[in-house]
PDB file of C-alpha atoms in Angstrom:
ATOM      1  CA  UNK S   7       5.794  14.088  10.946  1.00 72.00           C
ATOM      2  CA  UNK S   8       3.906  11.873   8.228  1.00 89.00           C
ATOM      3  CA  UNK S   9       4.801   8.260   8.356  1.00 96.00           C
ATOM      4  CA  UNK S  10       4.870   5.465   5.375  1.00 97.00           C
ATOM      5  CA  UNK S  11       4.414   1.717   4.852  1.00 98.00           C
ATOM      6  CA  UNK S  12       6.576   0.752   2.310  1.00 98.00           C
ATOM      7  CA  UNK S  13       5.312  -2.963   0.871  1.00 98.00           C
ATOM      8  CA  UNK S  14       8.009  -5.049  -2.185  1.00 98.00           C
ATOM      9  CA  UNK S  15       5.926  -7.299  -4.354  1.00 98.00           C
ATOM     10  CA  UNK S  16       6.099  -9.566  -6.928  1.00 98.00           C
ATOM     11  CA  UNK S  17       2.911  -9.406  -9.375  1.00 98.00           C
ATOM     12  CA  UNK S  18       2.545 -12.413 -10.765  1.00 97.00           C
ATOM     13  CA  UNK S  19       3.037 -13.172 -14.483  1.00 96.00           C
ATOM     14  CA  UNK S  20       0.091 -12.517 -16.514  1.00 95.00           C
ATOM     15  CA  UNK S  21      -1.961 -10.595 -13.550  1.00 96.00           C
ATOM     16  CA  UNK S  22      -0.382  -6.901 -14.338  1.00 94.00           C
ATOM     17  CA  UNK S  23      -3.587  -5.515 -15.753  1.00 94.00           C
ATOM     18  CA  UNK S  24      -5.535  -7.586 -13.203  1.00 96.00           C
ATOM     19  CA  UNK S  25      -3.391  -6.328  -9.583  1.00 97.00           C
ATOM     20  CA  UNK S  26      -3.949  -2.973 -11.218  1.00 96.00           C
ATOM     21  CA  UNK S  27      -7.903  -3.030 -11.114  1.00 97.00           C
ATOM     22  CA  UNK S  28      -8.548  -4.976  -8.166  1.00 97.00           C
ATOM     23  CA  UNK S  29      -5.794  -2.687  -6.136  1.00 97.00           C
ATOM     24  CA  UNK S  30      -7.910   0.763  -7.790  1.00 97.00           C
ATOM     25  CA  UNK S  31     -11.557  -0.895  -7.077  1.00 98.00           C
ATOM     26  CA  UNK S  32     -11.398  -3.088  -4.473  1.00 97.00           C
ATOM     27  CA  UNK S  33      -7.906  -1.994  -1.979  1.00 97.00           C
ATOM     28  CA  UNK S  34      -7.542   1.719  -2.957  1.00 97.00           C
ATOM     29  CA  UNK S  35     -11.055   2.310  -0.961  1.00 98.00           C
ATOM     30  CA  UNK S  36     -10.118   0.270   1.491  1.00 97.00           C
ATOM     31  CA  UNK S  37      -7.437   2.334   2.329  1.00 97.00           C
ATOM     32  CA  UNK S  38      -8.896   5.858   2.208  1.00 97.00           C
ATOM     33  CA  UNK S  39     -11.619   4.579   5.141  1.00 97.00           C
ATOM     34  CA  UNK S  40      -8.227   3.827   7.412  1.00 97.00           C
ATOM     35  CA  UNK S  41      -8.102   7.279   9.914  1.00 97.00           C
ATOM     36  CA  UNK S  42      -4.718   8.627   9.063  1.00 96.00           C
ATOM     37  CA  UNK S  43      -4.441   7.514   5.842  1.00 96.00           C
ATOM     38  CA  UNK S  44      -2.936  10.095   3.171  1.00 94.00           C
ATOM     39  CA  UNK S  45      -2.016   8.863  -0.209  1.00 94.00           C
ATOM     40  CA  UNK S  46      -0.850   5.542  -2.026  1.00 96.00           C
ATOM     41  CA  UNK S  47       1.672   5.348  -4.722  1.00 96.00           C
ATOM     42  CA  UNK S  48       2.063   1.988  -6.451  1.00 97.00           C
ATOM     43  CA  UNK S  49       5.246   1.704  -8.283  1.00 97.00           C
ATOM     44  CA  UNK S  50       6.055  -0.978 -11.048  1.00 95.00           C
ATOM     45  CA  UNK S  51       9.126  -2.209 -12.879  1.00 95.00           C
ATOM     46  CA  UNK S  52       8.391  -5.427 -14.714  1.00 92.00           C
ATOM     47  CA  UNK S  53       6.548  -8.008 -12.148  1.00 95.00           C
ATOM     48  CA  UNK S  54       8.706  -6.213  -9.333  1.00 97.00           C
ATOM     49  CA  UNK S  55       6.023  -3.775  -7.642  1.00 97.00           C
ATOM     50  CA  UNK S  56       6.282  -1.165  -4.309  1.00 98.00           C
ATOM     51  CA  UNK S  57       3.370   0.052  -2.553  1.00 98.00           C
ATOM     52  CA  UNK S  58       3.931   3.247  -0.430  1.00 97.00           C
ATOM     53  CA  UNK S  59       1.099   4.314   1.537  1.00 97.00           C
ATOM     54  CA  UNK S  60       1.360   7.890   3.657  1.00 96.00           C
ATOM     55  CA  UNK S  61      -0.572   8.338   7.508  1.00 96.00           C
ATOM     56  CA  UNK S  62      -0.962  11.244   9.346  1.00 94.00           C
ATOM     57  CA  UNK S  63       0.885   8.700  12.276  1.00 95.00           C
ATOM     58  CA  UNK S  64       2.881   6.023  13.027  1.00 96.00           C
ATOM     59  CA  UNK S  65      -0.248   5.384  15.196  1.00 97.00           C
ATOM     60  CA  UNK S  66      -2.397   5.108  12.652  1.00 97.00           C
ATOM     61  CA  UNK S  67      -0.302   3.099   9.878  1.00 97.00           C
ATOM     62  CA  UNK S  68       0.220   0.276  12.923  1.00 97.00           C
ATOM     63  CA  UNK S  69      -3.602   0.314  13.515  1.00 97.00           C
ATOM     64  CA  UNK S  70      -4.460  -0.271   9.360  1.00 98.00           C
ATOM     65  CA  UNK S  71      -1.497  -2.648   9.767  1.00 97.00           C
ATOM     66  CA  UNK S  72      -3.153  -4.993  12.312  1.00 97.00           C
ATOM     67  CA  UNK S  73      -6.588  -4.279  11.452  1.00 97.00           C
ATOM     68  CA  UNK S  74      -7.208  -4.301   7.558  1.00 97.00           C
ATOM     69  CA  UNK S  75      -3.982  -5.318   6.051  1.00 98.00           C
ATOM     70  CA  UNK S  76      -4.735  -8.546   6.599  1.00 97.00           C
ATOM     71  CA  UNK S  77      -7.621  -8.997   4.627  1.00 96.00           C
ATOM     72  CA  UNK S  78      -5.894  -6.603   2.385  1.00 97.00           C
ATOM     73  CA  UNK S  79      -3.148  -9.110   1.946  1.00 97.00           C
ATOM     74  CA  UNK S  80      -5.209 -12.140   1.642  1.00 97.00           C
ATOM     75  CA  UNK S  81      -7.234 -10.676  -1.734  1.00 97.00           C
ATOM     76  CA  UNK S  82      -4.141  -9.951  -2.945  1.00 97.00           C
ATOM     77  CA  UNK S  83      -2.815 -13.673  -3.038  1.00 96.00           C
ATOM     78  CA  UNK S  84      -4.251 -14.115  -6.232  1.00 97.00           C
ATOM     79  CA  UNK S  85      -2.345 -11.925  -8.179  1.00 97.00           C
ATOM     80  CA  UNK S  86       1.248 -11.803  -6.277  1.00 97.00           C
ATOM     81  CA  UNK S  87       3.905 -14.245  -5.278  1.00 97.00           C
ATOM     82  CA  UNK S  88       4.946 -15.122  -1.704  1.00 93.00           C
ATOM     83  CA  UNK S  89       4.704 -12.746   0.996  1.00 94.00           C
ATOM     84  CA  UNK S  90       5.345  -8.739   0.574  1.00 97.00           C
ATOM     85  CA  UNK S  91       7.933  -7.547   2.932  1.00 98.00           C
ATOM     86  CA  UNK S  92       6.684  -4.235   4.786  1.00 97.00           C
ATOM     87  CA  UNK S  93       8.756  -2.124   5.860  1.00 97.00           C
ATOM     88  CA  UNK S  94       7.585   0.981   8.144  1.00 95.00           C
ATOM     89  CA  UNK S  95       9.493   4.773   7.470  1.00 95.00           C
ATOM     90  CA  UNK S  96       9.386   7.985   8.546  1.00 95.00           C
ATOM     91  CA  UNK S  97       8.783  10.771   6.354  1.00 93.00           C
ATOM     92  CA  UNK S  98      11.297  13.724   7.279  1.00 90.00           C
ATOM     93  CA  UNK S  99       9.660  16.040   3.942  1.00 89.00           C
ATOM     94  CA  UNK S 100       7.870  15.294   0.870  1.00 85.00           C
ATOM     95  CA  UNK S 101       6.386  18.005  -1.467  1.00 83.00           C
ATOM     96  CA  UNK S 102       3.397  15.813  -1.865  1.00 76.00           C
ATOM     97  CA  UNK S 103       1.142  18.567  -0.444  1.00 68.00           C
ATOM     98  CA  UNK S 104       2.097  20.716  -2.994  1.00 57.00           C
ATOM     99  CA  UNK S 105       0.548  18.261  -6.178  1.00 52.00           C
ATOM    100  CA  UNK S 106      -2.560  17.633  -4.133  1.00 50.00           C
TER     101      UNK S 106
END
């Protein structure tokens, strides 16, 4: 069964266009060296944002969580408020195989 990280965010005002190419250059690869690591989807509504990455495991989401994400999440402090609040999920079916 596939597993997610699902991360709430505030962008902060004025960085929109600036989150959005430092997350595609600088996190995005970041994330595709992590073993396990599927996909990321990066949803935004206003200067509310959601990150959802997909892993192979729980396994290896927990190991990019105490391994990179904290560097990931220190870059990031320049372009969002406070701190994100992660929340780990299981993925019981997606169709996300099918659009790849």
């Amino acid at each position: 069964m596939r597993f997610a990280r699902k991360v709430d965010f505030t962008i902060k005002s004025g960085q929109e266009k600036e989150f959005t190419r430092f997350f595609e250059s600088k996190i995005a690869p970041i994330l595709q060296k992590q073993k396990g690591f599927q996909d990321e989807l990066v949803l935004t509504a206003g200067h509310q944002a959601t990150a959802i990455s997909l892993w192979d495991t729980r396994q290896h989401a927990e190991s990019y969580d105490k391994t990179a994400y904290p560097q990931v999440l220190e870059s990031l402090k320049p372009f969002i408020e406070a701190t994100p609040r992660v929340q780990a999920c299981e993925v019981p079916y997606t169709t996300l195989h099918a659009i790849v």
